[in-house]
Structures are given as C-alpha cells and as structure tokens.
C-alpha cells in the first residue's frame, strides 16, 4: 500500500494528514441518563479516535446533568469532526474545548502501590514527601500513596517509584474546569 494511504490515527486515512496532532481536553455537558456514556464512547470507537482519558460524573443533581471530560490527541481537522459529532448527540447540551478556549485547570488522582523494605523504604518515603503524596495505606511490606496533580506530575512520581518496587497504579482520569467566573 502507498505510504500516503496508510492509517494516520484518523479513520479517514485515505487523505493525507499534514497537520500535527495535539492534545485537547474536551468538557461535555450531558443529560444524566442511561446509555449516554456508551453513545459518546461509541462515537469515538466507530470513527477510530483514541480516548486518552475519560471521566464522567453527575455535576448538577437537581437538573440531572453530568459532565464528561475527554482527553484526545487529534489533528485540528479531526478535532472539528469530534466536536461536531458530539454536538449532534441528542442529550448533549454543550461541548467546550478547554484547551482552545484559554486558561483551565486540570487534575488527576492516582493510587500507587509500592513495595518497600530497608533502604528502599526510606527512599520511597522521601520521594513521596517531595511529591506531596499522602500515605493512605501502609504495611511492613508496602505503601499505597495518593497523588493528585497534573498528569505529568503523576507520571514523574510513577517513574521514580518503578525502580523502588512499584506494584500497581490506578488513575482516575482527568478532571478539568475553565478558569474565571463563567460556568459551562
């Protein structure tokens, strides 16, 4: 197959992609009803788009609204397609590209289990303190740390824990909100 017809990460690989893919955080306000998450995820999978992070939670109980935060890496062309398709789903109220709209805050939570004994135990605790990681469980053989922050901070902590006895990592996915006085 010709190089220009090879898949590029887009389901529409028969046209050559010339733009660079970028990471974008989308915030989607939806009705909190059964099946909406499956419909959103189905939209991505049917078109071959990859989701890097996905979180969903009810945010306005009285109005039965939920917020879905989706992190994708896409070219500008594919990003427009993603946003357009999301806006067409019936229970979707609004779609915001937080990355493109300006300043926003993002945080993630991770639980990280690390084996620890002897010298490694002391080094593990020292590094956890430097990252402001909280000990949520401790035994004579291991720790479970809770780390919150930007994904890059969590990635760095995990990388440092790997040679010290990293056992397991559980991440929540990204939560993000625009800065300023305006709501979604």
PDB file of C-alpha atoms in Angstrom:
ATOM      1  CA  UNK A   1       0.000   0.000   0.000  1.00  0.00           C
ATOM      2  CA  UNK A   2       1.288   3.509  -0.753  1.00  0.00           C
ATOM      3  CA  UNK A   3       2.667   5.459   2.201  1.00  0.00           C
ATOM      4  CA  UNK A   4       0.118   8.246   1.766  1.00  0.00           C
ATOM      5  CA  UNK A   5      -2.717   5.711   2.097  1.00  0.00           C
ATOM      6  CA  UNK A   6      -1.514   4.216   5.393  1.00  0.00           C
ATOM      7  CA  UNK A   7      -3.598   4.802   8.545  1.00  0.00           C
ATOM      8  CA  UNK A   8      -2.573   8.026  10.334  1.00  0.00           C
ATOM      9  CA  UNK A   9      -4.577   7.729  13.549  1.00  0.00           C
ATOM     10  CA  UNK A  10      -7.679   9.038  11.806  1.00  0.00           C
ATOM     11  CA  UNK A  11     -10.455   6.836  10.490  1.00  0.00           C
ATOM     12  CA  UNK A  12     -10.239   8.941   7.335  1.00  0.00           C
ATOM     13  CA  UNK A  13      -6.764   7.724   6.321  1.00  0.00           C
ATOM     14  CA  UNK A  14      -7.347   7.893   2.589  1.00  0.00           C
ATOM     15  CA  UNK A  15      -6.443  11.582   2.681  1.00  0.00           C
ATOM     16  CA  UNK A  16      -3.022  12.688   3.715  1.00  0.00           C
ATOM     17  CA  UNK A  17      -2.784  14.382   7.119  1.00  0.00           C
ATOM     18  CA  UNK A  18      -0.497  17.418   7.039  1.00  0.00           C
ATOM     19  CA  UNK A  19      -1.340  18.959  10.400  1.00  0.00           C
ATOM     20  CA  UNK A  20       0.286  17.972  13.685  1.00  0.00           C
ATOM     21  CA  UNK A  21      -1.846  16.127  16.246  1.00  0.00           C
ATOM     22  CA  UNK A  22      -2.280  17.943  19.550  1.00  0.00           C
ATOM     23  CA  UNK A  23      -3.665  17.002  22.963  1.00  0.00           C
ATOM     24  CA  UNK A  24      -7.057  18.567  23.711  1.00  0.00           C
ATOM     25  CA  UNK A  25      -9.288  18.425  26.766  1.00  0.00           C
ATOM     26  CA  UNK A  26     -12.994  18.489  25.940  1.00  0.00           C
ATOM     27  CA  UNK A  27     -15.708  19.145  28.508  1.00  0.00           C
ATOM     28  CA  UNK A  28     -19.134  17.834  27.508  1.00  0.00           C
ATOM     29  CA  UNK A  29     -22.317  18.682  29.440  1.00  0.00           C
ATOM     30  CA  UNK A  30     -24.954  15.971  29.029  1.00  0.00           C
ATOM     31  CA  UNK A  31     -28.236  14.765  30.497  1.00  0.00           C
ATOM     32  CA  UNK A  32     -27.555  12.156  33.160  1.00  0.00           C
ATOM     33  CA  UNK A  33     -29.410   9.270  31.575  1.00  0.00           C
ATOM     34  CA  UNK A  34     -28.678   5.591  30.936  1.00  0.00           C
ATOM     35  CA  UNK A  35     -26.605   4.916  27.835  1.00  0.00           C
ATOM     36  CA  UNK A  36     -25.143   8.392  27.233  1.00  0.00           C
ATOM     37  CA  UNK A  37     -21.588   7.319  28.079  1.00  0.00           C
ATOM     38  CA  UNK A  38     -21.900   4.318  25.748  1.00  0.00           C
ATOM     39  CA  UNK A  39     -23.096   6.618  22.965  1.00  0.00           C
ATOM     40  CA  UNK A  40     -20.188   9.034  23.445  1.00  0.00           C
ATOM     41  CA  UNK A  41     -17.606   6.244  23.582  1.00  0.00           C
ATOM     42  CA  UNK A  42     -19.278   4.560  20.602  1.00  0.00           C
ATOM     43  CA  UNK A  43     -18.903   7.777  18.614  1.00  0.00           C
ATOM     44  CA  UNK A  44     -15.143   7.685  19.231  1.00  0.00           C
ATOM     45  CA  UNK A  45     -14.643   3.976  18.594  1.00  0.00           C
ATOM     46  CA  UNK A  46     -16.766   3.892  15.428  1.00  0.00           C
ATOM     47  CA  UNK A  47     -14.524   6.514  13.857  1.00  0.00           C
ATOM     48  CA  UNK A  48     -11.225   5.131  15.123  1.00  0.00           C
ATOM     49  CA  UNK A  49     -10.492   8.002  17.524  1.00  0.00           C
ATOM     50  CA  UNK A  50      -8.499   7.167  20.628  1.00  0.00           C
ATOM     51  CA  UNK A  51      -9.507   8.459  24.068  1.00  0.00           C
ATOM     52  CA  UNK A  52      -6.503   9.147  26.307  1.00  0.00           C
ATOM     53  CA  UNK A  53      -8.568   9.926  29.416  1.00  0.00           C
ATOM     54  CA  UNK A  54     -12.266   9.793  30.217  1.00  0.00           C
ATOM     55  CA  UNK A  55     -14.126  10.826  33.352  1.00  0.00           C
ATOM     56  CA  UNK A  56     -17.821  11.273  33.942  1.00  0.00           C
ATOM     57  CA  UNK A  57     -19.819  12.349  36.958  1.00  0.00           C
ATOM     58  CA  UNK A  58     -23.107  13.991  37.802  1.00  0.00           C
ATOM     59  CA  UNK A  59     -22.388  17.677  38.404  1.00  0.00           C
ATOM     60  CA  UNK A  60     -25.867  19.200  38.798  1.00  0.00           C
ATOM     61  CA  UNK A  61     -28.128  16.788  40.666  1.00  0.00           C
ATOM     62  CA  UNK A  62     -31.255  18.995  40.546  1.00  0.00           C
ATOM     63  CA  UNK A  63     -31.048  19.362  36.754  1.00  0.00           C
ATOM     64  CA  UNK A  64     -29.791  15.754  36.261  1.00  0.00           C
ATOM     65  CA  UNK A  65     -26.723  16.893  34.323  1.00  0.00           C
ATOM     66  CA  UNK A  66     -23.357  15.175  34.075  1.00  0.00           C
ATOM     67  CA  UNK A  67     -20.016  16.359  32.813  1.00  0.00           C
ATOM     68  CA  UNK A  68     -17.859  14.138  30.651  1.00  0.00           C
ATOM     69  CA  UNK A  69     -14.203  15.136  30.395  1.00  0.00           C
ATOM     70  CA  UNK A  70     -12.448  13.585  27.410  1.00  0.00           C
ATOM     71  CA  UNK A  71      -8.777  13.959  26.533  1.00  0.00           C
ATOM     72  CA  UNK A  72      -7.903  13.243  22.894  1.00  0.00           C
ATOM     73  CA  UNK A  73      -4.871  13.662  20.680  1.00  0.00           C
ATOM     74  CA  UNK A  74      -6.034  14.773  17.258  1.00  0.00           C
ATOM     75  CA  UNK A  75      -5.229  16.991  14.314  1.00  0.00           C
ATOM     76  CA  UNK A  76      -7.300  20.192  14.043  1.00  0.00           C
ATOM     77  CA  UNK A  77      -9.360  18.600  11.243  1.00  0.00           C
ATOM     78  CA  UNK A  78     -10.200  15.510  13.291  1.00  0.00           C
ATOM     79  CA  UNK A  79     -10.880  17.640  16.390  1.00  0.00           C
ATOM     80  CA  UNK A  80     -13.515  19.623  14.483  1.00  0.00           C
ATOM     81  CA  UNK A  81     -15.113  16.314  13.421  1.00  0.00           C
ATOM     82  CA  UNK A  82     -15.124  15.058  17.022  1.00  0.00           C
ATOM     83  CA  UNK A  83     -16.730  18.244  18.372  1.00  0.00           C
ATOM     84  CA  UNK A  84     -19.325  18.334  15.575  1.00  0.00           C
ATOM     85  CA  UNK A  85     -20.301  14.700  16.139  1.00  0.00           C
ATOM     86  CA  UNK A  86     -20.551  15.224  19.923  1.00  0.00           C
ATOM     87  CA  UNK A  87     -22.772  18.288  19.467  1.00  0.00           C
ATOM     88  CA  UNK A  88     -25.145  16.225  17.290  1.00  0.00           C
ATOM     89  CA  UNK A  89     -25.851  13.691  20.040  1.00  0.00           C
ATOM     90  CA  UNK A  90     -29.317  14.467  21.422  1.00  0.00           C
ATOM     91  CA  UNK A  91     -28.621  14.524  25.189  1.00  0.00           C
ATOM     92  CA  UNK A  92     -25.505  16.737  24.737  1.00  0.00           C
ATOM     93  CA  UNK A  93     -26.066  20.336  25.876  1.00  0.00           C
ATOM     94  CA  UNK A  94     -22.627  21.848  25.289  1.00  0.00           C
ATOM     95  CA  UNK A  95     -19.152  20.883  24.127  1.00  0.00           C
ATOM     96  CA  UNK A  96     -16.186  23.010  25.179  1.00  0.00           C
ATOM     97  CA  UNK A  97     -12.612  22.572  24.007  1.00  0.00           C
ATOM     98  CA  UNK A  98     -10.925  23.780  27.181  1.00  0.00           C
ATOM     99  CA  UNK A  99      -7.512  23.663  25.525  1.00  0.00           C
ATOM    100  CA  UNK A 100      -8.546  26.050  22.754  1.00  0.00           C
ATOM    101  CA  UNK A 101     -10.719  28.339  24.892  1.00  0.00           C
ATOM    102  CA  UNK A 102      -7.979  29.534  27.205  1.00  0.00           C
ATOM    103  CA  UNK A 103      -6.894  29.056  30.781  1.00  0.00           C
ATOM    104  CA  UNK A 104      -8.181  25.973  32.557  1.00  0.00           C
ATOM    105  CA  UNK A 105      -7.239  23.783  35.492  1.00  0.00           C
ATOM    106  CA  UNK A 106      -6.696  20.055  35.264  1.00  0.00           C
ATOM    107  CA  UNK A 107      -6.051  17.497  37.963  1.00  0.00           C
ATOM    108  CA  UNK A 108      -5.897  13.756  38.265  1.00  0.00           C
ATOM    109  CA  UNK A 109      -5.763  11.409  41.228  1.00  0.00           C
ATOM    110  CA  UNK A 110      -3.737   8.212  41.361  1.00  0.00           C
ATOM    111  CA  UNK A 111      -3.365   5.433  43.912  1.00  0.00           C
ATOM    112  CA  UNK A 112       0.117   3.950  43.693  1.00  0.00           C
ATOM    113  CA  UNK A 113       1.192   0.783  45.484  1.00  0.00           C
ATOM    114  CA  UNK A 114       4.916   0.380  46.166  1.00  0.00           C
ATOM    115  CA  UNK A 115       6.800  -2.447  47.877  1.00  0.00           C
ATOM    116  CA  UNK A 116       9.174  -1.110  50.446  1.00  0.00           C
ATOM    117  CA  UNK A 117      11.735  -2.503  52.815  1.00  0.00           C
ATOM    118  CA  UNK A 118      15.142  -1.450  54.049  1.00  0.00           C
ATOM    119  CA  UNK A 119      16.844   1.399  52.200  1.00  0.00           C
ATOM    120  CA  UNK A 120      14.168   1.445  49.504  1.00  0.00           C
ATOM    121  CA  UNK A 121      11.516   2.087  52.157  1.00  0.00           C
ATOM    122  CA  UNK A 122      13.230   5.251  53.367  1.00  0.00           C
ATOM    123  CA  UNK A 123      13.855   6.458  49.792  1.00  0.00           C
ATOM    124  CA  UNK A 124      10.216   5.768  48.874  1.00  0.00           C
ATOM    125  CA  UNK A 125       9.005   7.881  51.802  1.00  0.00           C
ATOM    126  CA  UNK A 126      11.434  10.703  50.994  1.00  0.00           C
ATOM    127  CA  UNK A 127      10.268  10.890  47.374  1.00  0.00           C
ATOM    128  CA  UNK A 128       6.611  10.645  48.374  1.00  0.00           C
ATOM    129  CA  UNK A 129       7.111  13.628  50.674  1.00  0.00           C
ATOM    130  CA  UNK A 130       8.735  15.628  47.860  1.00  0.00           C
ATOM    131  CA  UNK A 131       5.688  14.943  45.648  1.00  0.00           C
ATOM    132  CA  UNK A 132       3.243  15.659  48.484  1.00  0.00           C
ATOM    133  CA  UNK A 133       1.904  12.127  48.149  1.00  0.00           C
ATOM    134  CA  UNK A 134      -0.312  11.010  51.023  1.00  0.00           C
ATOM    135  CA  UNK A 135       0.032   7.570  52.550  1.00  0.00           C
ATOM    136  CA  UNK A 136      -3.443   6.011  52.505  1.00  0.00           C
ATOM    137  CA  UNK A 137      -2.313   2.514  53.495  1.00  0.00           C
ATOM    138  CA  UNK A 138       0.883   1.118  54.953  1.00  0.00           C
ATOM    139  CA  UNK A 139       2.073  -2.330  55.915  1.00  0.00           C
ATOM    140  CA  UNK A 140       5.537  -3.587  56.843  1.00  0.00           C
ATOM    141  CA  UNK A 141       5.927  -4.639  53.187  1.00  0.00           C
ATOM    142  CA  UNK A 142       4.256  -1.876  51.169  1.00  0.00           C
ATOM    143  CA  UNK A 143       2.664   1.548  50.886  1.00  0.00           C
ATOM    144  CA  UNK A 144      -0.280   2.887  48.940  1.00  0.00           C
ATOM    145  CA  UNK A 145       0.131   6.547  48.072  1.00  0.00           C
ATOM    146  CA  UNK A 146      -2.487   9.016  46.906  1.00  0.00           C
ATOM    147  CA  UNK A 147      -1.058  11.565  44.483  1.00  0.00           C
ATOM    148  CA  UNK A 148      -3.015  14.412  42.928  1.00  0.00           C
ATOM    149  CA  UNK A 149      -1.922  16.936  40.354  1.00  0.00           C
ATOM    150  CA  UNK A 150      -1.297  17.350  36.672  1.00  0.00           C
ATOM    151  CA  UNK A 151      -0.813  14.106  34.748  1.00  0.00           C
ATOM    152  CA  UNK A 152       2.862  14.959  34.193  1.00  0.00           C
ATOM    153  CA  UNK A 153       3.442  15.104  37.960  1.00  0.00           C
ATOM    154  CA  UNK A 154       1.833  11.694  38.419  1.00  0.00           C
ATOM    155  CA  UNK A 155       3.866  10.275  35.520  1.00  0.00           C
ATOM    156  CA  UNK A 156       7.070  11.547  37.161  1.00  0.00           C
ATOM    157  CA  UNK A 157       6.185  10.040  40.528  1.00  0.00           C
ATOM    158  CA  UNK A 158       5.402   6.681  38.910  1.00  0.00           C
ATOM    159  CA  UNK A 159       8.715   6.746  37.024  1.00  0.00           C
ATOM    160  CA  UNK A 160      10.601   7.351  40.277  1.00  0.00           C
ATOM    161  CA  UNK A 161       8.732   4.574  42.081  1.00  0.00           C
ATOM    162  CA  UNK A 162       9.400   1.971  39.359  1.00  0.00           C
ATOM    163  CA  UNK A 163      12.949   1.048  40.427  1.00  0.00           C
ATOM    164  CA  UNK A 164      11.933   1.188  44.105  1.00  0.00           C
ATOM    165  CA  UNK A 165       9.283  -1.534  43.870  1.00  0.00           C
ATOM    166  CA  UNK A 166       6.240  -0.225  42.001  1.00  0.00           C
ATOM    167  CA  UNK A 167       3.493  -2.842  42.208  1.00  0.00           C
ATOM    168  CA  UNK A 168       0.318  -1.256  40.852  1.00  0.00           C
ATOM    169  CA  UNK A 169      -1.153   2.040  39.655  1.00  0.00           C
ATOM    170  CA  UNK A 170      -4.806   3.125  39.465  1.00  0.00           C
ATOM    171  CA  UNK A 171      -5.634   6.505  37.900  1.00  0.00           C
ATOM    172  CA  UNK A 172      -8.939   8.357  37.915  1.00  0.00           C
ATOM    173  CA  UNK A 173      -8.589  10.178  34.619  1.00  0.00           C
ATOM    174  CA  UNK A 174      -8.512  13.910  34.175  1.00  0.00           C
ATOM    175  CA  UNK A 175     -10.893  16.381  35.795  1.00  0.00           C
ATOM    176  CA  UNK A 176     -10.785  19.828  34.204  1.00  0.00           C
ATOM    177  CA  UNK A 177     -12.556  23.167  34.572  1.00  0.00           C
ATOM    178  CA  UNK A 178     -12.201  26.549  32.892  1.00  0.00           C
ATOM    179  CA  UNK A 179     -10.798  29.394  34.949  1.00  0.00           C
ATOM    180  CA  UNK A 180     -12.775  32.558  35.620  1.00  0.00           C
ATOM    181  CA  UNK A 181     -16.238  33.471  36.822  1.00  0.00           C
ATOM    182  CA  UNK A 182     -18.216  31.897  33.971  1.00  0.00           C
ATOM    183  CA  UNK A 183     -19.678  28.404  34.159  1.00  0.00           C
ATOM    184  CA  UNK A 184     -20.147  25.893  31.432  1.00  0.00           C
TER     185      UNK A 184
END
